[in-house]
CSV table of C-alpha atoms in Angstrom, one decimal:
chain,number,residue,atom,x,y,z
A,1439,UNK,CA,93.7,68.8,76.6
A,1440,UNK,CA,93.0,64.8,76.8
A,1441,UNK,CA,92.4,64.9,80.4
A,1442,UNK,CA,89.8,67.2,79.9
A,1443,UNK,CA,87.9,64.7,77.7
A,1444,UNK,CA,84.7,62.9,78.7
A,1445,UNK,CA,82.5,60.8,77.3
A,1446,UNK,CA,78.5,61.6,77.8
A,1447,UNK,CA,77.7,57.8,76.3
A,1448,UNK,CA,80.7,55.7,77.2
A,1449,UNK,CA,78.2,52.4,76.8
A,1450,UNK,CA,78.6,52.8,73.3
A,1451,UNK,CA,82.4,51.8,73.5
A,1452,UNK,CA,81.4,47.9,73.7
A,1453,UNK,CA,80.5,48.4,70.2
A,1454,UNK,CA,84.4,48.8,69.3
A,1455,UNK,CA,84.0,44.4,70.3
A,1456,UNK,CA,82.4,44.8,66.6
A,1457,UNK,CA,86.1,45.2,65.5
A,1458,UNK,CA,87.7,42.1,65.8
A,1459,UNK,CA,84.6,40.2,64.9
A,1460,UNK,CA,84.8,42.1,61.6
A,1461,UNK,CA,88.4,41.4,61.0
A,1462,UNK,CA,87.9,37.6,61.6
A,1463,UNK,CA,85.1,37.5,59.2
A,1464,UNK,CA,86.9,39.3,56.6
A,1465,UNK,CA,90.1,37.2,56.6
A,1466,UNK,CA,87.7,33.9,57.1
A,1467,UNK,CA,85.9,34.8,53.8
A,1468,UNK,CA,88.5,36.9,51.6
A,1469,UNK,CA,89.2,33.3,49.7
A,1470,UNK,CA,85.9,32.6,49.0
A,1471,UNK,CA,85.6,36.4,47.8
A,1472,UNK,CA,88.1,36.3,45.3
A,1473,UNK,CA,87.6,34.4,42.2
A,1474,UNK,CA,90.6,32.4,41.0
A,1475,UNK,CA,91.6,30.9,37.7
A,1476,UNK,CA,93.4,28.1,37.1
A,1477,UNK,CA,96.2,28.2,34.0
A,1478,UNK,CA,99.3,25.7,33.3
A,1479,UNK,CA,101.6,28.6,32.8
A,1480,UNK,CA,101.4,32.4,33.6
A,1481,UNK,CA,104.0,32.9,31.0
A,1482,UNK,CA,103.0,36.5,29.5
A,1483,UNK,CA,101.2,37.7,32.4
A,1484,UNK,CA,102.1,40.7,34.0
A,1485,UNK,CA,102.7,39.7,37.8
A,1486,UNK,CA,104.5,42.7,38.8
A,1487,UNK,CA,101.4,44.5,40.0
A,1488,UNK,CA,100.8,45.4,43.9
A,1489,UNK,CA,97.4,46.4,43.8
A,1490,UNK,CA,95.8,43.4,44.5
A,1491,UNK,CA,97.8,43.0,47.5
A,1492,UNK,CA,96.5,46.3,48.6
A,1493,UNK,CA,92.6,45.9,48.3
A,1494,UNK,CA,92.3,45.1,51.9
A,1495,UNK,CA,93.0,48.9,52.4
A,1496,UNK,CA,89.4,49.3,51.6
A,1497,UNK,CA,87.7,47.0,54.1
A,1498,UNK,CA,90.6,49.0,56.6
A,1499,UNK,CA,89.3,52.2,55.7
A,1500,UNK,CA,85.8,51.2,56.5
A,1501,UNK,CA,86.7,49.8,59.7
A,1502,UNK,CA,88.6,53.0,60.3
A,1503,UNK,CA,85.2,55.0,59.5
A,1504,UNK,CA,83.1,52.7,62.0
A,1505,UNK,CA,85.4,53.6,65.0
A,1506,UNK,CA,85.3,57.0,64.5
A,1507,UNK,CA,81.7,56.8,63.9
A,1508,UNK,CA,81.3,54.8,67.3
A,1509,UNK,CA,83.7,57.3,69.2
A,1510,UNK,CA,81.0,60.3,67.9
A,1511,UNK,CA,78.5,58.5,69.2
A,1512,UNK,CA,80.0,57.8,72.6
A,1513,UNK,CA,79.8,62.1,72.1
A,1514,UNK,CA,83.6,63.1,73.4
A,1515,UNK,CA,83.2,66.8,75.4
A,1516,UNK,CA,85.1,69.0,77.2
A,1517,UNK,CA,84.5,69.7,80.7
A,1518,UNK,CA,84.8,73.1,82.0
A,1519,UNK,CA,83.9,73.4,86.0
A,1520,UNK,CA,83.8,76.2,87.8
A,1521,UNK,CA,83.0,76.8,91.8
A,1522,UNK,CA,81.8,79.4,94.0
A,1523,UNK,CA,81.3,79.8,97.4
A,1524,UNK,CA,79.1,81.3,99.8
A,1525,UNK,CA,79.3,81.4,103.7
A,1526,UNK,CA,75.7,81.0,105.2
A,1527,UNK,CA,77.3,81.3,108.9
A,1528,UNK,CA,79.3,84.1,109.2
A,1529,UNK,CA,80.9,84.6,112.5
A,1530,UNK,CA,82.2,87.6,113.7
A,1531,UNK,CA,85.4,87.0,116.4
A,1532,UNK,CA,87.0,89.9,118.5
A,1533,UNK,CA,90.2,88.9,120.3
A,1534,UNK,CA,90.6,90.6,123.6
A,1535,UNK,CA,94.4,90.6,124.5
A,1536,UNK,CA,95.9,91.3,127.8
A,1537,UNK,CA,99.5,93.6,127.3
A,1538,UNK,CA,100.1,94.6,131.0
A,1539,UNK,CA,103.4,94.3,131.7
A,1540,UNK,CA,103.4,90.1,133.4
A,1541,UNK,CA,102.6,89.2,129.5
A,1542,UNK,CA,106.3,90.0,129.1
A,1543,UNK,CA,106.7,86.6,131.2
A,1544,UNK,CA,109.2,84.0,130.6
A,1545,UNK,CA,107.3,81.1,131.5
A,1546,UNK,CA,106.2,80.7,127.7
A,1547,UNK,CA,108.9,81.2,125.0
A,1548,UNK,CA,110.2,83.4,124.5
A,1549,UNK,CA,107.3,85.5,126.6
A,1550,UNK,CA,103.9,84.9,126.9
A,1551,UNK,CA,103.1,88.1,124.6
A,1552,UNK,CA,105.2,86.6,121.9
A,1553,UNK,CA,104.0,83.0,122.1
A,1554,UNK,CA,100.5,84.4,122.2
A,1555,UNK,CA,100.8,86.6,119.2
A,1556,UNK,CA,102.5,83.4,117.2
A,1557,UNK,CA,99.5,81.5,117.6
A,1558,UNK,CA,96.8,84.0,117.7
A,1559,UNK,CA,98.6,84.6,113.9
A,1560,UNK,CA,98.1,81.3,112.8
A,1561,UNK,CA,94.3,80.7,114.6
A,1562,UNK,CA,93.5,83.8,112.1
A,1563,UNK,CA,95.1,82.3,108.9
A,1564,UNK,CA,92.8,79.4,109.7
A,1565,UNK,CA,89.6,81.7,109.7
A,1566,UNK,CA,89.6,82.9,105.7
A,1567,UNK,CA,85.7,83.0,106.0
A,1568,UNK,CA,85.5,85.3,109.1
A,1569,UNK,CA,85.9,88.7,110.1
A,1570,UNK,CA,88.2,89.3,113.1
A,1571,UNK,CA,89.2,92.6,115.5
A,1572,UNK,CA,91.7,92.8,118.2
A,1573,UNK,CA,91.5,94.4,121.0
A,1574,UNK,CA,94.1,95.4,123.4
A,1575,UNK,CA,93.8,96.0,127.4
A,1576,UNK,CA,96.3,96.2,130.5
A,1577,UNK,CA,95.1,99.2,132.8
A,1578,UNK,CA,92.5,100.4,130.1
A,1579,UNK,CA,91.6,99.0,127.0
A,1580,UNK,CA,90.9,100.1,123.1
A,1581,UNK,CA,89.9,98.8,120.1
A,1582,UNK,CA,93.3,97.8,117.9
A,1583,UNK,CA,91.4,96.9,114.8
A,1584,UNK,CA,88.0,96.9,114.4
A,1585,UNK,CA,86.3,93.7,112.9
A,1586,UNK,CA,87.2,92.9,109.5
A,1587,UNK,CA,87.5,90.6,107.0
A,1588,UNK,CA,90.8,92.2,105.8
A,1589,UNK,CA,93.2,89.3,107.5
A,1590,UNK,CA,96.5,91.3,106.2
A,1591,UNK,CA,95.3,94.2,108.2
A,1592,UNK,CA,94.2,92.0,111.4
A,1593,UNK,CA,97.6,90.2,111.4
A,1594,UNK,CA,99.5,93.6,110.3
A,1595,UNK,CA,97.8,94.8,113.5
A,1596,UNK,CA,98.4,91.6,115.5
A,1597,UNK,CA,102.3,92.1,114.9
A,1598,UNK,CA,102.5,95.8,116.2
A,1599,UNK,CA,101.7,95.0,119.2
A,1600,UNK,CA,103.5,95.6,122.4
A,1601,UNK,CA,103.9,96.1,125.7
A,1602,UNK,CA,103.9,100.0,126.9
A,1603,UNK,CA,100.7,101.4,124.7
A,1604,UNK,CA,98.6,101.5,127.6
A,1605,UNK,CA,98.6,101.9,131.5
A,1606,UNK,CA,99.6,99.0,133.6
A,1607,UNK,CA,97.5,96.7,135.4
A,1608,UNK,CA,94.7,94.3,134.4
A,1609,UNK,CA,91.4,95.7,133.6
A,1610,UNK,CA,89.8,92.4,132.8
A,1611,UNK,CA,86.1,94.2,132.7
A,1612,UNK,CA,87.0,96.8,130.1
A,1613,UNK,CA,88.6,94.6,127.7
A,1614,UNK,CA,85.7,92.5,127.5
A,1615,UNK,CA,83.3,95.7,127.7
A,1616,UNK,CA,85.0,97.5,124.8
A,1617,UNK,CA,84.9,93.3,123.0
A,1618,UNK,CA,81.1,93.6,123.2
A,1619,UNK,CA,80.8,96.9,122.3
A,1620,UNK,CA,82.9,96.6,118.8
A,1621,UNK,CA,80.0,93.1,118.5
A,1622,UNK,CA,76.9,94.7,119.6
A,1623,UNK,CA,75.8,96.1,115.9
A,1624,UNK,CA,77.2,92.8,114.1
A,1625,UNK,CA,74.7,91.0,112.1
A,1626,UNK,CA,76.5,87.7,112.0
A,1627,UNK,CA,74.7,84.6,112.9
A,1628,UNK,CA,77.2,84.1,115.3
A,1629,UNK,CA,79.7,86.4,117.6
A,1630,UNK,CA,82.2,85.4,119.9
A,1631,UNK,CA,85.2,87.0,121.5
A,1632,UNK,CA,88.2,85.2,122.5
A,1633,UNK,CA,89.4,86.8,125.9
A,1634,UNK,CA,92.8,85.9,127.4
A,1635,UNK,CA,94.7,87.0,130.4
A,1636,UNK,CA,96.8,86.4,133.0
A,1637,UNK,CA,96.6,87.8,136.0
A,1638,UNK,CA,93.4,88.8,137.6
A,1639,UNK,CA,90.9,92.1,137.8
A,1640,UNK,CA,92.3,95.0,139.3
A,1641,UNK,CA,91.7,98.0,136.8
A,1642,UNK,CA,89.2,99.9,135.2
A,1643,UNK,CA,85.8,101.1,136.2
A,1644,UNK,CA,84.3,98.3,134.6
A,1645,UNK,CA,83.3,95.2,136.3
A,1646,UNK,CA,84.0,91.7,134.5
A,1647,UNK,CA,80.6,90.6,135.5
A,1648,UNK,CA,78.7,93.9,134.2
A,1649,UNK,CA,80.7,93.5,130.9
A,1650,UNK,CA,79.7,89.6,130.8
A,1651,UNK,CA,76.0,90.7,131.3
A,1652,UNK,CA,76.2,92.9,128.0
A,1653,UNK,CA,78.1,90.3,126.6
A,1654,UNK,CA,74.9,88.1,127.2
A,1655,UNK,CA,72.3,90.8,126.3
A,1656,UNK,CA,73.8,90.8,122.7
A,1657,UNK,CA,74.4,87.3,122.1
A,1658,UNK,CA,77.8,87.3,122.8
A,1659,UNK,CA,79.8,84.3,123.7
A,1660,UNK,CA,83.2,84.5,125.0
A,1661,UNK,CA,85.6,81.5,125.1
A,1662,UNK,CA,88.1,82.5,128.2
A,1663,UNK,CA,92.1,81.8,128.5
A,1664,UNK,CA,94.2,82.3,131.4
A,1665,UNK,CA,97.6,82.4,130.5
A,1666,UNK,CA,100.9,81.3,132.8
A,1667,UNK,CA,102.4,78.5,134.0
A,1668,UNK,CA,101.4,76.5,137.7
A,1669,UNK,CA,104.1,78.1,140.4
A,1670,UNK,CA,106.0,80.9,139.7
A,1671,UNK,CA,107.5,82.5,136.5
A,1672,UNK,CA,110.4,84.6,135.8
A,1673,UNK,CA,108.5,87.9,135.7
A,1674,UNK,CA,109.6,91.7,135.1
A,1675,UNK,CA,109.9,93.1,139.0
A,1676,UNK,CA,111.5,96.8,138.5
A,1677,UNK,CA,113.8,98.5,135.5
A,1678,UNK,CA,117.0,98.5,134.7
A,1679,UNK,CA,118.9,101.7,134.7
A,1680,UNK,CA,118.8,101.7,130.8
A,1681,UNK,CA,115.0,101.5,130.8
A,1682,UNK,CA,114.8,97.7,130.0
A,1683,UNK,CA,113.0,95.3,132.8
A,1684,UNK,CA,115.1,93.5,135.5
A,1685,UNK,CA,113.3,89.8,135.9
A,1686,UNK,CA,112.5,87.6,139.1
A,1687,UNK,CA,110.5,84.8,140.2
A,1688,UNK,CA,106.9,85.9,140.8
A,1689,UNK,CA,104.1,83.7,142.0
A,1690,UNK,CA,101.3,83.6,138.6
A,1691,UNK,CA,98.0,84.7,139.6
A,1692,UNK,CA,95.1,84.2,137.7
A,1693,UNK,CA,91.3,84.4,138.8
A,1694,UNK,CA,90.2,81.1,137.1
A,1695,UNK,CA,86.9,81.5,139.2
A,1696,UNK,CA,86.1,84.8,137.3
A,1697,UNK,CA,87.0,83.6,134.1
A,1698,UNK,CA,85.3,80.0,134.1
A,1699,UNK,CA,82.0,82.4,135.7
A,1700,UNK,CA,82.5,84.7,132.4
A,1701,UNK,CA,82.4,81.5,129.9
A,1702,UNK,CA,79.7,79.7,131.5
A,1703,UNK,CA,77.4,82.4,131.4
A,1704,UNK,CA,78.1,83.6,128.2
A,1705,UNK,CA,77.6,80.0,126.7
A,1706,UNK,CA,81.9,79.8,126.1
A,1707,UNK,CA,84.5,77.9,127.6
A,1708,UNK,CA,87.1,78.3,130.1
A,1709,UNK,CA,90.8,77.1,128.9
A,1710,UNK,CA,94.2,76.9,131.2
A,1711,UNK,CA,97.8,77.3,128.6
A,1712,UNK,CA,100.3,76.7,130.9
A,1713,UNK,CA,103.0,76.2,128.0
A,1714,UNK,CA,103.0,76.9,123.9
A,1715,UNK,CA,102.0,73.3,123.3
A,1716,UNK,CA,98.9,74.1,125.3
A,1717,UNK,CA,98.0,77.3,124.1
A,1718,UNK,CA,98.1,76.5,120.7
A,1719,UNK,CA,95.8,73.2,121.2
A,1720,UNK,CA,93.5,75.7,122.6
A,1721,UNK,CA,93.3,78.1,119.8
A,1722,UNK,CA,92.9,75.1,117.6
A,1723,UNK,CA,89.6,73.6,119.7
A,1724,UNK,CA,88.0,77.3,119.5
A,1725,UNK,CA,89.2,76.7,115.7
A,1726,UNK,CA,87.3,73.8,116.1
A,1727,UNK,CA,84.6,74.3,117.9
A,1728,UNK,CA,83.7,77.8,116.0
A,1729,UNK,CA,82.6,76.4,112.3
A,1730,UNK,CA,81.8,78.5,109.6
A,1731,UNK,CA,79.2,77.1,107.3
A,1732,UNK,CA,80.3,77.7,103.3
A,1733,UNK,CA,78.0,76.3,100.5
A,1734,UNK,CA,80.0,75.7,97.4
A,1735,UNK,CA,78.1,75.7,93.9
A,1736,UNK,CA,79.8,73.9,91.1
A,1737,UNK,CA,78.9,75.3,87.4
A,1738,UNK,CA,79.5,72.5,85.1
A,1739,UNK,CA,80.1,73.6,80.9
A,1740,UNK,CA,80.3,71.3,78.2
A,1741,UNK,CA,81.5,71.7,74.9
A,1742,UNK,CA,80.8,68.7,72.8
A,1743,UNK,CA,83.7,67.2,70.5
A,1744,UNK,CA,82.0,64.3,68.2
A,1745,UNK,CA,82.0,66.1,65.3
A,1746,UNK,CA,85.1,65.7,64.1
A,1747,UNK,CA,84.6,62.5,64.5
A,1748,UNK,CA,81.8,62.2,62.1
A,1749,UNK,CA,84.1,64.8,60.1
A,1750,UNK,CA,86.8,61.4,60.3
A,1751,UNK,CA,84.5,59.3,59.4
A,1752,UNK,CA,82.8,60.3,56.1
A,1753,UNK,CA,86.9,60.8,55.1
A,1754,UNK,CA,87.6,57.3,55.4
A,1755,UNK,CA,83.9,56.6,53.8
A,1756,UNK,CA,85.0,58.8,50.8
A,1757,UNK,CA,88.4,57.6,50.2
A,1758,UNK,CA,87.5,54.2,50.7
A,1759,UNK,CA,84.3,54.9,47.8
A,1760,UNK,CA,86.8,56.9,45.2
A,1761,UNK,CA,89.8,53.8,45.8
A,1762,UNK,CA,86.9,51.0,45.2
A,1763,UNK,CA,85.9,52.7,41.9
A,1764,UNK,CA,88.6,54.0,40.7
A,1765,UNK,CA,92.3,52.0,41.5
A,1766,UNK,CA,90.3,48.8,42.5
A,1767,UNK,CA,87.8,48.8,40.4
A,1768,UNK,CA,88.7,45.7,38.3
A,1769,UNK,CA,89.5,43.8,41.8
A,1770,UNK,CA,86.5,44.2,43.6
């Protein structure tokens, strides 16, 4: 296709300025070319012939023949590139997802399970390079989907789930402990985990800090999110009869101090989402901050095209040769 077309010499296209000097020459000295005869009459000559009025076909042909000749040589070829990439930094990224039953709050819309799982989604569609595990805790904690670079499974995962998988309460230790244990045999250059809650430690036989020591120990770093709105939320408070949650205003509780002490010494950072807006401006600085390196190598194949150019040319040479000795010959 012509867009595909490049030109490995295009300096050699001034030469086409030859042109138009050639034309002016030729029309400058045609007269002086052609010999002329002076009669009183032409009475008996046969005028009808078009041939002379033709001849200039032959200096067209050659002019024909030296553009071709200077396209060849500004060598017309065909590009063909072709790319491939390869990640030098790999990073390795467990999410660690609170699902005790105050995630079902209403300060975030429409709950702070569902807003979370929105824009955990998209922070994951932004990570093509990576691989990615989830892990869920409330009560206890276990691995949802271990790390992979499978993002259909991840977000497949990501989607199922739900409140009422595990025991309730907040057992911010063991989700982070169960984090570093599905990290501690990674070889990327770099591991994180992305831990968010929002309430504060009071499950599991864990303890935050001894999982943030391990977290240390094996490189680890752990960007932190408490989740919930400043005041108080409309939170589930007891069932309904037909099993589905009753809701009332609850003070939110989250032990900031814990989490911003997790970050720091893991080499993370502590972030506060009190809304959607906020939550998913953090996901997009971790996004952010969290760059995998790719090299991309471009493989560049040319196919050159001046030959049927020079093909072109010695056509118009030839024709222009056969007309000047044959049907021209008693003009020239």
């Amino acid at each position: 296709m012509l867009e595909n077309i490049s030109f490995a010499n295009p300096e050699f296209f001034w030469l086409f300025l030859l042109l138009p000097i050639a034309l002016l020459w030729y029309f400058f000295k045609r007269k002086e070319q052609t010999a002329t005869l002076k009669i009183s009459s032409i009475q008996g000559f046969n005028t009808s012939s078009i041939l002379p009025k033709l001849k200039p076909i032959l200096f067209l042909f050659r002019l024909l023949a030296l553009a071709a000749i200077i396209v060849a040589m500004a060598r017309p070829q065909t590009e063909d590139i072709s790319t491939r990439t390869k990640t030098t930094k790999g990073i390795d990224i467990v999410m660690a997802i609170d699902v005790s039953s105050s995630m079902l709050a209403r300060d975030l819309k429409p709950n702070r399970l569902t807003a979370l799982k929105e824009v955990a989604a998209d922070f994951i569609k932004k990570r093509p390079s990576d691989r990615i595990g989830i892990v869920e805790y409330a009560g206890e904690a276990f691995t949802k989907t271990p790390i992979t670079s499978d993002k259909s499974i991840v977000l497949s995962s990501l989607k199922g789930i739900t409140y009422g998988q595990l025991n309730d309460g907040t057992a911010i230790g063991m989700g982070l402990a169960t984090s570093v244990n599905r990290l501690k045999e990674s070889k990327a250059i770099s591991k994180i985990i992305i831990l968010l809650t929002d309430g504060v430690n009071n499950s599991g036989f864990i303890e935050p800090q001894t999982a943030a020591d391990l977290a240390i120990e094996f490189g680890i770093k752990t960007y932190t999110i408490g989740l919930g709105t400043n005041g108080n939320a409309p939170s589930p408070i007891a069932y309904n009869p037909d099993g589905s949650f009753r809701y009332g205003m609850r003070q939110v509780e989250i032990d900031e101090a814990l989490l911003k002490d997790i970050a720091k010494v893991t080499g993370g950072k502590y972030f506060r989402a009190t809304n959607n807006k906020k939550l998913e401006a953090i996901y997009d600085e971790i996004n952010k901050l969290e760059k995998t390196e790719i090299e991309e190598f471009k493989y560049y194949k040319y196919e050159e095209k001046f030959r049927p150019w020079i093909f072109i040319a010695g056509i118009f040479l030839l024709l222009e040769w056969l007309l000047r000795n044959t049907i021209f010959r008693s003009f020239v």
